[in-house]
CSV table of C-alpha atoms and ligand atoms in Angstrom, one decimal:
chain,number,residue,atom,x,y,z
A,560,UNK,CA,129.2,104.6,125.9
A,561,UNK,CA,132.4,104.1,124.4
A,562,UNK,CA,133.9,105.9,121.2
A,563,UNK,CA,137.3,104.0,121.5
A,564,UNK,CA,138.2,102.2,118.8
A,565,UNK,CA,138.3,98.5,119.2
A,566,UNK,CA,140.6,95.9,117.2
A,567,UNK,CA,140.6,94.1,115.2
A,568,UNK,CA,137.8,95.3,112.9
A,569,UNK,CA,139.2,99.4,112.9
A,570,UNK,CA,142.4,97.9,111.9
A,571,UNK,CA,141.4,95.7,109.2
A,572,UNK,CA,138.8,97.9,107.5
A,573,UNK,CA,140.5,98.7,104.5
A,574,UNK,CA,139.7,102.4,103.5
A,575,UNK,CA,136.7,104.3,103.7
A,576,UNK,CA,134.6,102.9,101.0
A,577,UNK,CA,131.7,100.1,101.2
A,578,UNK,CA,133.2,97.7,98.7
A,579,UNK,CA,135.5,95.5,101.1
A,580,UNK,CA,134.4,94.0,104.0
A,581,UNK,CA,136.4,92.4,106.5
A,582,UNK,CA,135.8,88.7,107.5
A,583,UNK,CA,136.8,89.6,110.8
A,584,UNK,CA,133.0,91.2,111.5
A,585,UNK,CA,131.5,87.8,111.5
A,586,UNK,CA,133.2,85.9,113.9
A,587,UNK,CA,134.4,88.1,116.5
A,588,UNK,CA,132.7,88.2,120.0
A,589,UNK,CA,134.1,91.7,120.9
A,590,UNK,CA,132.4,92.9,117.5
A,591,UNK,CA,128.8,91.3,118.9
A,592,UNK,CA,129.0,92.7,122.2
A,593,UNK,CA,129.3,96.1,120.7
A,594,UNK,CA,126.9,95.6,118.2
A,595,UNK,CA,124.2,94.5,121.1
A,596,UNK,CA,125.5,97.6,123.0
A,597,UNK,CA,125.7,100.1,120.1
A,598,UNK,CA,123.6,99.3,117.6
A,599,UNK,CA,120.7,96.9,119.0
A,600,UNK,CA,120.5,98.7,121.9
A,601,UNK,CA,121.6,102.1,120.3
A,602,UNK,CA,119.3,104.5,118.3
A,603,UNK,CA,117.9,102.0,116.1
A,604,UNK,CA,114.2,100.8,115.4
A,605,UNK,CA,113.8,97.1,116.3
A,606,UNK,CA,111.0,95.2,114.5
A,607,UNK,CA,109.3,93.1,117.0
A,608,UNK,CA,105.8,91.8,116.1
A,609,UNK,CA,102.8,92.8,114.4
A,610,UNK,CA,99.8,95.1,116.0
A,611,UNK,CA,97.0,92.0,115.5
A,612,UNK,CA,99.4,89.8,117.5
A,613,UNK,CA,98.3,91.5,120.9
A,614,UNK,CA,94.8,92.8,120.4
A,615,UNK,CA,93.1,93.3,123.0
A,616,UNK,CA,94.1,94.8,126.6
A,617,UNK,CA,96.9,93.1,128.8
A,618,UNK,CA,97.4,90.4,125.6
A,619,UNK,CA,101.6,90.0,125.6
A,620,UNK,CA,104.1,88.5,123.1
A,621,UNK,CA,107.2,87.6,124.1
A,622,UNK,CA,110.2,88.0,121.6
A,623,UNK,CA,114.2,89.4,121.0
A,624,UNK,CA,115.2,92.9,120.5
A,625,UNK,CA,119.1,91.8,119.4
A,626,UNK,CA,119.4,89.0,121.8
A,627,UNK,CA,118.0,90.5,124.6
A,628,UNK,CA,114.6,88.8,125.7
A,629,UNK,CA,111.8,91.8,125.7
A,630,UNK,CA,108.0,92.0,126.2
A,631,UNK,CA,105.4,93.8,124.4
A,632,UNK,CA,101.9,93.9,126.0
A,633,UNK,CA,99.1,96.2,125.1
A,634,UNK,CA,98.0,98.5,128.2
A,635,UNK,CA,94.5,98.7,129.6
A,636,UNK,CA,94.2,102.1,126.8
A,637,UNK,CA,95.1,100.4,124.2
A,638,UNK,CA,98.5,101.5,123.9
A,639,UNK,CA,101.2,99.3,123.1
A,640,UNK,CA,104.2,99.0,125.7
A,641,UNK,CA,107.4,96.7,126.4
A,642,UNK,CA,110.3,96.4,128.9
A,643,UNK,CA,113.3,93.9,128.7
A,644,UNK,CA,111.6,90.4,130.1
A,645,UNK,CA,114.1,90.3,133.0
A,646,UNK,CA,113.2,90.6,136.8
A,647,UNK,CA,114.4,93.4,138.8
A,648,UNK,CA,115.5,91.0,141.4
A,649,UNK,CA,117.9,88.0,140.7
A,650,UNK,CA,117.4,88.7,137.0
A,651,UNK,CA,115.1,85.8,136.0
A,652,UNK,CA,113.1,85.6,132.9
A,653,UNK,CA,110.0,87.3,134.1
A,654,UNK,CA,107.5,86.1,131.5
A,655,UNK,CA,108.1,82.2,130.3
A,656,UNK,CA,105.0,82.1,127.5
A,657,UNK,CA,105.2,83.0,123.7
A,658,UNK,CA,101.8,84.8,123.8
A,659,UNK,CA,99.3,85.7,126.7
A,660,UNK,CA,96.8,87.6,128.8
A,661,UNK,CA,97.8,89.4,132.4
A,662,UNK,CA,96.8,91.8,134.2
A,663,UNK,CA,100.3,92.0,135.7
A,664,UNK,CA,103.7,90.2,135.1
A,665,UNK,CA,104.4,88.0,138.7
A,666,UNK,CA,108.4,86.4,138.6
A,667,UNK,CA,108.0,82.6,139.4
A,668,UNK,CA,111.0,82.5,141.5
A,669,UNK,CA,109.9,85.4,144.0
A,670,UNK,CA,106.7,86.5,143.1
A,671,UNK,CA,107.6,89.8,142.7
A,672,UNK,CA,105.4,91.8,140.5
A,673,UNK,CA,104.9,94.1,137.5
A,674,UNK,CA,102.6,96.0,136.4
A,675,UNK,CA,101.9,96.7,132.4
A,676,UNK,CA,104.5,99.8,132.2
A,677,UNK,CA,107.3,97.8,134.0
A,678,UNK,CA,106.6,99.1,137.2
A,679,UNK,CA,107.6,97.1,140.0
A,680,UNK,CA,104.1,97.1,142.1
A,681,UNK,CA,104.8,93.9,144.5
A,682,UNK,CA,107.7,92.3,146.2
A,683,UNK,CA,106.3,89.5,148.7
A,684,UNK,CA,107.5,89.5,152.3
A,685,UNK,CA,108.6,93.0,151.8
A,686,UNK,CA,108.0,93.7,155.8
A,687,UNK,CA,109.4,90.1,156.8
A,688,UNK,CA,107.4,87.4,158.3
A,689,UNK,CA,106.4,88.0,161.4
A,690,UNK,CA,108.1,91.0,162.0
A,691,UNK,CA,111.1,89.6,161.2
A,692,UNK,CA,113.5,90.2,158.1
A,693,UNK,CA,112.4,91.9,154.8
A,694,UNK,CA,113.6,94.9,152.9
A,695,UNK,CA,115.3,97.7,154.3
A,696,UNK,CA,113.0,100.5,155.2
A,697,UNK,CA,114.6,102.6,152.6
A,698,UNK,CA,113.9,99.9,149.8
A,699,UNK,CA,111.7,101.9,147.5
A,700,UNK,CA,109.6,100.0,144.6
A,701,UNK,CA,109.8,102.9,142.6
A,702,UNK,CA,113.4,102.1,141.8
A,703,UNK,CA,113.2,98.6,140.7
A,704,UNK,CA,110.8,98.9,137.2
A,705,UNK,CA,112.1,97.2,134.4
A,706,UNK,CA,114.3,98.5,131.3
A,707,UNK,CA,111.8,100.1,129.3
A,708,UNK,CA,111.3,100.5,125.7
A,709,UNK,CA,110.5,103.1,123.5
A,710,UNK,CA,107.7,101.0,121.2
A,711,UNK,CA,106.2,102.5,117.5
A,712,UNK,CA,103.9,101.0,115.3
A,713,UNK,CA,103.6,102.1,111.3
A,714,UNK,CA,100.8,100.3,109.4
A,715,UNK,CA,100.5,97.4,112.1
A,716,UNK,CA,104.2,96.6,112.2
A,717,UNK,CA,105.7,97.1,115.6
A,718,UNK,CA,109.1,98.3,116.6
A,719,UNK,CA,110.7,99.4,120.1
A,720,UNK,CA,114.0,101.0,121.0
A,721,UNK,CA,115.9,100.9,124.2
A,722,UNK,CA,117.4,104.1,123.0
A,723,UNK,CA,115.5,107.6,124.2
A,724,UNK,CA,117.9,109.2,121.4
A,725,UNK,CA,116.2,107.2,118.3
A,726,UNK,CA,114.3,109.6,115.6
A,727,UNK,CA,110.1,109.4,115.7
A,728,UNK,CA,110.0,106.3,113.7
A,729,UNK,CA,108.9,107.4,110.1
A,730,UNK,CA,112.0,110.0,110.1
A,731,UNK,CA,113.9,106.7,110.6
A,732,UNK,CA,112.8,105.1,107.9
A,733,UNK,CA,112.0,108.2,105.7
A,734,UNK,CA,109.4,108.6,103.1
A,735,UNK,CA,110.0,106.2,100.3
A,736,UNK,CA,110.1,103.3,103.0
A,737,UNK,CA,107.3,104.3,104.8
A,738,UNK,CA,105.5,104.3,101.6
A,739,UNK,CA,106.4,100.7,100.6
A,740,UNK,CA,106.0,99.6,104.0
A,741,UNK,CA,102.0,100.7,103.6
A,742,UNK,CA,101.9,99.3,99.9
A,743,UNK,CA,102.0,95.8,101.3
A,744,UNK,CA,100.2,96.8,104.8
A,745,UNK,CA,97.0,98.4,103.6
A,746,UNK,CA,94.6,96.9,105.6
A,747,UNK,CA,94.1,95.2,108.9
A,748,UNK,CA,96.1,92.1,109.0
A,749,UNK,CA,95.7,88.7,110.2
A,750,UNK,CA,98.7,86.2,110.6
A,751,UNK,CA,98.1,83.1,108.8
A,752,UNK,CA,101.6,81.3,110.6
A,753,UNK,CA,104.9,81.0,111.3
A,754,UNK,CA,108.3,79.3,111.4
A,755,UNK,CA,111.1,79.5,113.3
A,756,UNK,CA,114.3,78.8,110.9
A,757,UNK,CA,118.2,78.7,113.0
A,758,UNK,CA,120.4,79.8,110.5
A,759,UNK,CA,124.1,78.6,111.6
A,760,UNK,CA,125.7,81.9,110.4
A,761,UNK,CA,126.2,85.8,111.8
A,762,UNK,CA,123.0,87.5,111.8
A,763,UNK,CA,124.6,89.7,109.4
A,764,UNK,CA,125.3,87.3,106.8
A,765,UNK,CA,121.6,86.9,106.7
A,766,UNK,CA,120.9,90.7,106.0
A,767,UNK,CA,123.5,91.0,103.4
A,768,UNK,CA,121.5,88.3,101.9
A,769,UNK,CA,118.4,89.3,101.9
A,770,UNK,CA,119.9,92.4,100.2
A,771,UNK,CA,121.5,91.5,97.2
A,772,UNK,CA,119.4,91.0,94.3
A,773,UNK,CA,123.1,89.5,92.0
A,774,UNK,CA,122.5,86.1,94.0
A,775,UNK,CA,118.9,85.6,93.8
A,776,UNK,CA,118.1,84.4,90.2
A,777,UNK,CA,121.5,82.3,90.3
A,778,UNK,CA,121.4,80.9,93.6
A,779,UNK,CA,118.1,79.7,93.1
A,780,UNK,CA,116.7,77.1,90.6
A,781,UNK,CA,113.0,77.7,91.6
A,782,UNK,CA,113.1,81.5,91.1
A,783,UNK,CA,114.8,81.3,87.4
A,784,UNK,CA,113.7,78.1,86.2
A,785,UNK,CA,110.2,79.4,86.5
A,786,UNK,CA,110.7,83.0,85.3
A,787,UNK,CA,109.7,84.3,89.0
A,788,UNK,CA,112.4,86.6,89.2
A,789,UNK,CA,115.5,87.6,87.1
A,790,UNK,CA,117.5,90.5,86.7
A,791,UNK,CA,116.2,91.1,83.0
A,792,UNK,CA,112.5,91.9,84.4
A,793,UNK,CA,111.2,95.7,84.6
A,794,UNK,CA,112.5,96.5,88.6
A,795,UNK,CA,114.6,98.3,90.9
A,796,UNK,CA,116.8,99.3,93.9
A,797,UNK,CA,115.6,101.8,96.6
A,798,UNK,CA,117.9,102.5,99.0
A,799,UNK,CA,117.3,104.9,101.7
A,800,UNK,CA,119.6,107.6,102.7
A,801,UNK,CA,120.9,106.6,105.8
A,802,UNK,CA,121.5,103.5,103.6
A,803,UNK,CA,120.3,100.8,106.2
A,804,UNK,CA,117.0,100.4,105.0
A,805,UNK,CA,116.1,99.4,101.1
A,806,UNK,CA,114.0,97.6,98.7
A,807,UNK,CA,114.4,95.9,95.8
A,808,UNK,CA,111.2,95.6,93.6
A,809,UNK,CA,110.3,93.9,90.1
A,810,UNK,CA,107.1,93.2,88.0
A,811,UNK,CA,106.6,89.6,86.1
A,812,UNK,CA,106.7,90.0,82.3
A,813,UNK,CA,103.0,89.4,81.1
A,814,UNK,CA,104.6,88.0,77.6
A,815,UNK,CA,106.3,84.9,77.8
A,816,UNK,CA,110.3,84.9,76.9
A,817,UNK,CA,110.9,84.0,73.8
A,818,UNK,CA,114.3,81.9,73.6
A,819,UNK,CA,117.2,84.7,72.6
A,820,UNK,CA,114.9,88.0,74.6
A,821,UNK,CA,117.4,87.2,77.6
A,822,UNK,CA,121.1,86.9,76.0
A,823,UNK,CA,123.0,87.9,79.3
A,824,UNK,CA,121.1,85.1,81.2
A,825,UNK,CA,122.1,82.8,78.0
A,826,UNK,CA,125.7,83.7,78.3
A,827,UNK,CA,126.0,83.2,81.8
A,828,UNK,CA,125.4,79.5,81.7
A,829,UNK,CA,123.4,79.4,84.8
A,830,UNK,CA,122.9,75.7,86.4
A,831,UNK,CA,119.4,77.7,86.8
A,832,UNK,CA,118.7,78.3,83.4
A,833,UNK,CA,116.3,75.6,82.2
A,834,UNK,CA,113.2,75.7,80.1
A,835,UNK,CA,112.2,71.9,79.8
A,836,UNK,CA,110.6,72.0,83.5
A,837,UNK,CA,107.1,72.5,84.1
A,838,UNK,CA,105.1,73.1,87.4
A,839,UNK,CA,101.9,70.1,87.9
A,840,UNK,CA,100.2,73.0,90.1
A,841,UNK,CA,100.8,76.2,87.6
A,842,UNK,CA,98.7,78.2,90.7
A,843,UNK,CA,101.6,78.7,92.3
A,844,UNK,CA,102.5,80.4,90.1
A,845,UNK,CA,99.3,82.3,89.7
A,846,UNK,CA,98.7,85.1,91.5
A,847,UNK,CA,96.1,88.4,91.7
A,848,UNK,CA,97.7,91.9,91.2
A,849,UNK,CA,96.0,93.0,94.6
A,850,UNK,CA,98.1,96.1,95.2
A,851,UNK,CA,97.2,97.3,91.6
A,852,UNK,CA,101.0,98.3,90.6
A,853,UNK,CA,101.8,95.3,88.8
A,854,UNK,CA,105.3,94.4,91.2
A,855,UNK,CA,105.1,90.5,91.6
A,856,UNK,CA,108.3,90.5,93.9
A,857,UNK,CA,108.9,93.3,96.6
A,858,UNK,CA,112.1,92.6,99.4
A,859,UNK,CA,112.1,95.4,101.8
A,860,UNK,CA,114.2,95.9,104.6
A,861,UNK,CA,114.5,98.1,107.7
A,862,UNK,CA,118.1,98.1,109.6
A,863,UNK,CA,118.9,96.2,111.6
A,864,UNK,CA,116.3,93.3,111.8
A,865,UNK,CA,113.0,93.7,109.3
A,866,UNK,CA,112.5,92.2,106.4
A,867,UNK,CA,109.3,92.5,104.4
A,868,UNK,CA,108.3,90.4,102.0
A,869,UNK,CA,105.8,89.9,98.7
A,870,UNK,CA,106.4,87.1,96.3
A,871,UNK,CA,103.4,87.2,94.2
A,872,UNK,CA,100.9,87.1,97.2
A,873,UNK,CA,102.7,85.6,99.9
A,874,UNK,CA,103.1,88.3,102.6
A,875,UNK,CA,105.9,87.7,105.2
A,876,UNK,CA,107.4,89.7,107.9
A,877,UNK,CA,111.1,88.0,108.9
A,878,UNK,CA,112.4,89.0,112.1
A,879,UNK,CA,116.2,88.5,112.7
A,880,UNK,CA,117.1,87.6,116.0
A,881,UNK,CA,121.2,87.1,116.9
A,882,UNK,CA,121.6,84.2,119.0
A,883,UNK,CA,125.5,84.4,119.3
A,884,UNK,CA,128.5,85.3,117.0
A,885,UNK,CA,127.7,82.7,114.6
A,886,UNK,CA,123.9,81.4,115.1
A,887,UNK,CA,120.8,83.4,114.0
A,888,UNK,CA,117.4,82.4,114.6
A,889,UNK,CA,114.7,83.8,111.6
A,890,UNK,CA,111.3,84.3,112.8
A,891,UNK,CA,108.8,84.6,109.8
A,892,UNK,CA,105.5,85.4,110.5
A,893,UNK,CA,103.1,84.9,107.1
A,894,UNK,CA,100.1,87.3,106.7
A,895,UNK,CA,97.3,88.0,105.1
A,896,UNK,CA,94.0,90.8,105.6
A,897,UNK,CA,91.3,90.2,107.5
A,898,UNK,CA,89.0,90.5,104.7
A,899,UNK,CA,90.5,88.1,102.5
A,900,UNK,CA,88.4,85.8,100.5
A,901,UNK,CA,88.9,82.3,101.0
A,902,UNK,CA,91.0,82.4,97.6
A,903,UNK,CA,93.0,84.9,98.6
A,904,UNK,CA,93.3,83.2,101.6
A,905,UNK,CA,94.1,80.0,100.0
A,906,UNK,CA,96.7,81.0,97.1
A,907,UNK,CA,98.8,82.9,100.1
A,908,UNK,CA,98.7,79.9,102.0
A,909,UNK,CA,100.0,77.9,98.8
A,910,UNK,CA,102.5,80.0,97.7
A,911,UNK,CA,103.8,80.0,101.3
A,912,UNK,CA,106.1,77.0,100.0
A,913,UNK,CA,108.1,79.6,98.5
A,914,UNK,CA,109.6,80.5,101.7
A,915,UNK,CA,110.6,79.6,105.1
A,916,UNK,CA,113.7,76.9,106.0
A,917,UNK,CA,112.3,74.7,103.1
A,918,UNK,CA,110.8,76.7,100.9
A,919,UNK,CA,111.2,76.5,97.6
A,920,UNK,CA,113.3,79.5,97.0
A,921,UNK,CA,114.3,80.3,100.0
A,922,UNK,CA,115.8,77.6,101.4
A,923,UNK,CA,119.5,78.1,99.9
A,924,UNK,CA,119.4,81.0,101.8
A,925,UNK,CA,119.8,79.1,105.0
A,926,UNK,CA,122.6,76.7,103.1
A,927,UNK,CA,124.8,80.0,102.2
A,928,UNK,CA,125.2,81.8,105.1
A,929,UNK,CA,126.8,78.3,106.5
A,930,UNK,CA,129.0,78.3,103.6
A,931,UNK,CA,131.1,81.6,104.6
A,932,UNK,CA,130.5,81.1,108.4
A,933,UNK,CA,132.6,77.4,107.7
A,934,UNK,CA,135.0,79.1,105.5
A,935,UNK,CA,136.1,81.9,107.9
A,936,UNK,CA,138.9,80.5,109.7
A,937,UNK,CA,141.3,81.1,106.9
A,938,UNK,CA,140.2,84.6,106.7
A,939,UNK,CA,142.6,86.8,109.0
A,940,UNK,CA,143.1,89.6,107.8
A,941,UNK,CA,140.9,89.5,104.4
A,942,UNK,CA,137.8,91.0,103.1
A,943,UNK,CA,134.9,90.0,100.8
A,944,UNK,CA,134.6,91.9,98.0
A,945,UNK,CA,131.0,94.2,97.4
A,946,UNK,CA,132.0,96.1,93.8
A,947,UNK,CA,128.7,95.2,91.8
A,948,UNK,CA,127.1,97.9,90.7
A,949,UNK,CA,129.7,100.6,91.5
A,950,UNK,CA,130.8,101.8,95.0
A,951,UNK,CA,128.0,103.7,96.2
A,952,UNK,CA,125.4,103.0,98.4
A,953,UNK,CA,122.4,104.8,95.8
A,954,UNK,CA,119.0,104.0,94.5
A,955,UNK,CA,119.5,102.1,91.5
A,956,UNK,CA,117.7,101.2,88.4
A,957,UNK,CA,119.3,97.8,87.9
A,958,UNK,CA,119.2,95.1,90.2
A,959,UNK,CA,122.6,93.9,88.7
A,960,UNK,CA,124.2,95.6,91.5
A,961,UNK,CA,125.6,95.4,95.1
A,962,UNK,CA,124.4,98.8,96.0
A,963,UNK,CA,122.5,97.8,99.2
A,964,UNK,CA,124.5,96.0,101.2
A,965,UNK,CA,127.3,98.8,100.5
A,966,UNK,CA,124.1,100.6,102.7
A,967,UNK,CA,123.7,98.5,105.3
A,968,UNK,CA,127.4,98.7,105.5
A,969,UNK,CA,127.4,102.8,105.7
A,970,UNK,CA,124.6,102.8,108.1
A,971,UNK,CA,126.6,99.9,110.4
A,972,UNK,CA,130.0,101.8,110.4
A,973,UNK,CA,127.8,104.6,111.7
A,974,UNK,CA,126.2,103.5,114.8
A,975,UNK,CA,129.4,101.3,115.6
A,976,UNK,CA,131.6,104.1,115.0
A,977,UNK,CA,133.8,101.4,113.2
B,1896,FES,S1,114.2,86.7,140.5
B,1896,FES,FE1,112.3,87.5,140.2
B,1896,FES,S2,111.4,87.6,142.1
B,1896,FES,FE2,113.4,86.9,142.5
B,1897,FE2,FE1,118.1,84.4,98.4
């Protein structure tokens, strides 16, 4: 693999701190290519599904590890496997479904053949027809499997690796993350559905997003006008030490605000700072405190393409997928337990508006992303500015800070040696 620098992000980063980010990064297709190469097909753990979407023996999903089409399938023991879903021979996609049941993985354009491990098991006419043409005699099967993965699973979530190099995957994520991974992925889960959102932005654009708590009660109305999140509520910033992974955590006051408790909010003059709305459905807003710790809002994410979510008690899992240098496609799967009551069941379902390419808070995600993607040709040269909160790339107690995305910026420069 290469270590030689490459322009024109090496050039433009401006010193060795977090807290300037060059524009450059989000439009460059030399930039992608190594980041598939180094980083999403580096020493990284790739989210790819959950456990309870492939049960039982020989079920299969298909999905993207970066944008490289993969396949995990669950072996005849049980044990959960994946290879890249491209055939050995003329490089088709081997497997065309979303989700499915084989006992071996056939190519529709030669009918060769796989078994569950990748292993290339058939190749049709191998000894000609008729005793005529076919493979060479020293054509051997065994060296035609597919790229395989490396797969983990941690409290039902599932993640694979290309890279033999990549830490077991709890040393990955390290102990505070594994922990709030299993706080919202007690029990055995069920998915309740999903969306498929394109985002027309670099996927990164997306992760800084998802952390950086400064936007979230000014960017969007829903969240402040209805109190379900703002900086002022009891809360904080874990970020891990490799920096990649964090989570961002805060509990719903139990007392309604009295006008003057939140001055800074007052000051501000937010567009989203309204008290003369009210909700027809308040169970929306409702909610049952089901992990017992009193955190109504919990963002977590693992680099470089997990994010998992609890607003109140909607449960999501959001998979980012790069589909180019500036398109992104955001698979969210909503889930619940397999015990839930019907209530339970219900409310999640209900407060699913919340999220996904229209939901109510989250849908100004999709609109900002598009904003700086548009606004980048003027760029050359520049870089955003990521001073909130200090320049470190810490745990925090305040969420009025920039402090994880100055971490998924450390753990980046890292694996792309940039
Ligand atoms: S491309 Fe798959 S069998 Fe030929
Ligand atoms: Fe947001």
């Amino acid at each position: 693999m290469s270590q030689a620098p490459i322009n024109p992000a090496t050039a433009l980063w401006p010193n060795d701190g977090l807290t300037r980010v060059p524009y450059a990064l989000y439009d460059d297709q030399e930039i992608y290519d190594r980041e598939r190469q180094r980083l999403f097909m580096g020493p990284t753990w790739n989210v790819l599904g959950l456990e309870c979407e492939i049960p039982n023996p020989g079920d299969y999903k298909t999905t993207f590890l970066g944008d490289v089409p993969v396949v995990l399938v669950r072996g005849k023991d049980g044990s959960l496997k994946g290879f890249e879903n491209r055939c050995a021979h003329r490089g088709a996609l081997l497997c065309l479904e979303r989700f499915g049941n084989a006992k071996a993985f056939t190519c529709i354009y030669h009918a060769w053949s796989y078994d569950h491990d990748g292993n290339l098991t058939g190749v049709a006419f191998q000894n000609g027809v008729k005793g005529e043409g076919g493979m060479p005699d020293d054509f051997r099967r065994e060296d035609h499997g597919l790229r395989r993965l490396k797969v983990a699973a941690l409290a039902g979530l599932v993640f694979g690796s290309f890279d033999a190099r990549v830490p077991p995957l709890e040393e990955y994520l390290g102990p505070e993350i594994v922990q709030r991974i299993r706080r919202v992925l007690p029990r055995p889960v069920k998915v309740l559905g999903y969306y498929t959102q394109t985002l027309r932005n670099n996927w990164k654009l997306y992760f800084e997003n998802v952390k950086d708590p400064y936007h979230a009660s000014i960017l969007h109305l829903f969240f402040t006008t209805f109190r379900v999140n703002r900086l002022s509520q009891t809360g904080g910033i874990i970020v891990d030490d490799s920096g990649g992974h964090h989570v961002s955590y805060s509990k719903l006051d139990d007392q309604p605000e009295q006008k003057g408790d939140d001055r800074d909010y007052e000051a501000a003059i937010l567009r989203a700072d309204h008290d003369d709305f009210g909700l027809k459905e308040p169970a929306l807003l409702g909610g049952r405190d089901e992990f017992g710790d009193g955190i109504t809002l919990q963002i977590l994410t693992v680099f470089p393409n997990l994010v998992l979510q609890q607003v109140r008690n909607n449960l999501v899992m959001r998979q980012i997928v790069p589909r180019g240098v500036d398109q992104t496609d955001l698979v969210w799967i909503n889930y619940g337990f397999e015990d839930d009551d019907e209530d339970l069941a219900d409310l999640r379902l209900l407060q699913s508006n919340f999220i996904g390419p229209a939901g109510y808070i989250s849908m100004e995600d999709g609109a900002v992303g598009d904003f700086i993607q548009r606004a980048l040709p003027g760029t050359v040269g520049d870089t955003s500015i990521v001073m909130m909160g200090g320049d470190e790339a810490a745990s925090s107690a305040s969420r009025a800070t920039e402090t994880s995305i100055r971490g998924f910026w450390k753990a980046y420069r890292k694996v792309m040696n940039i």
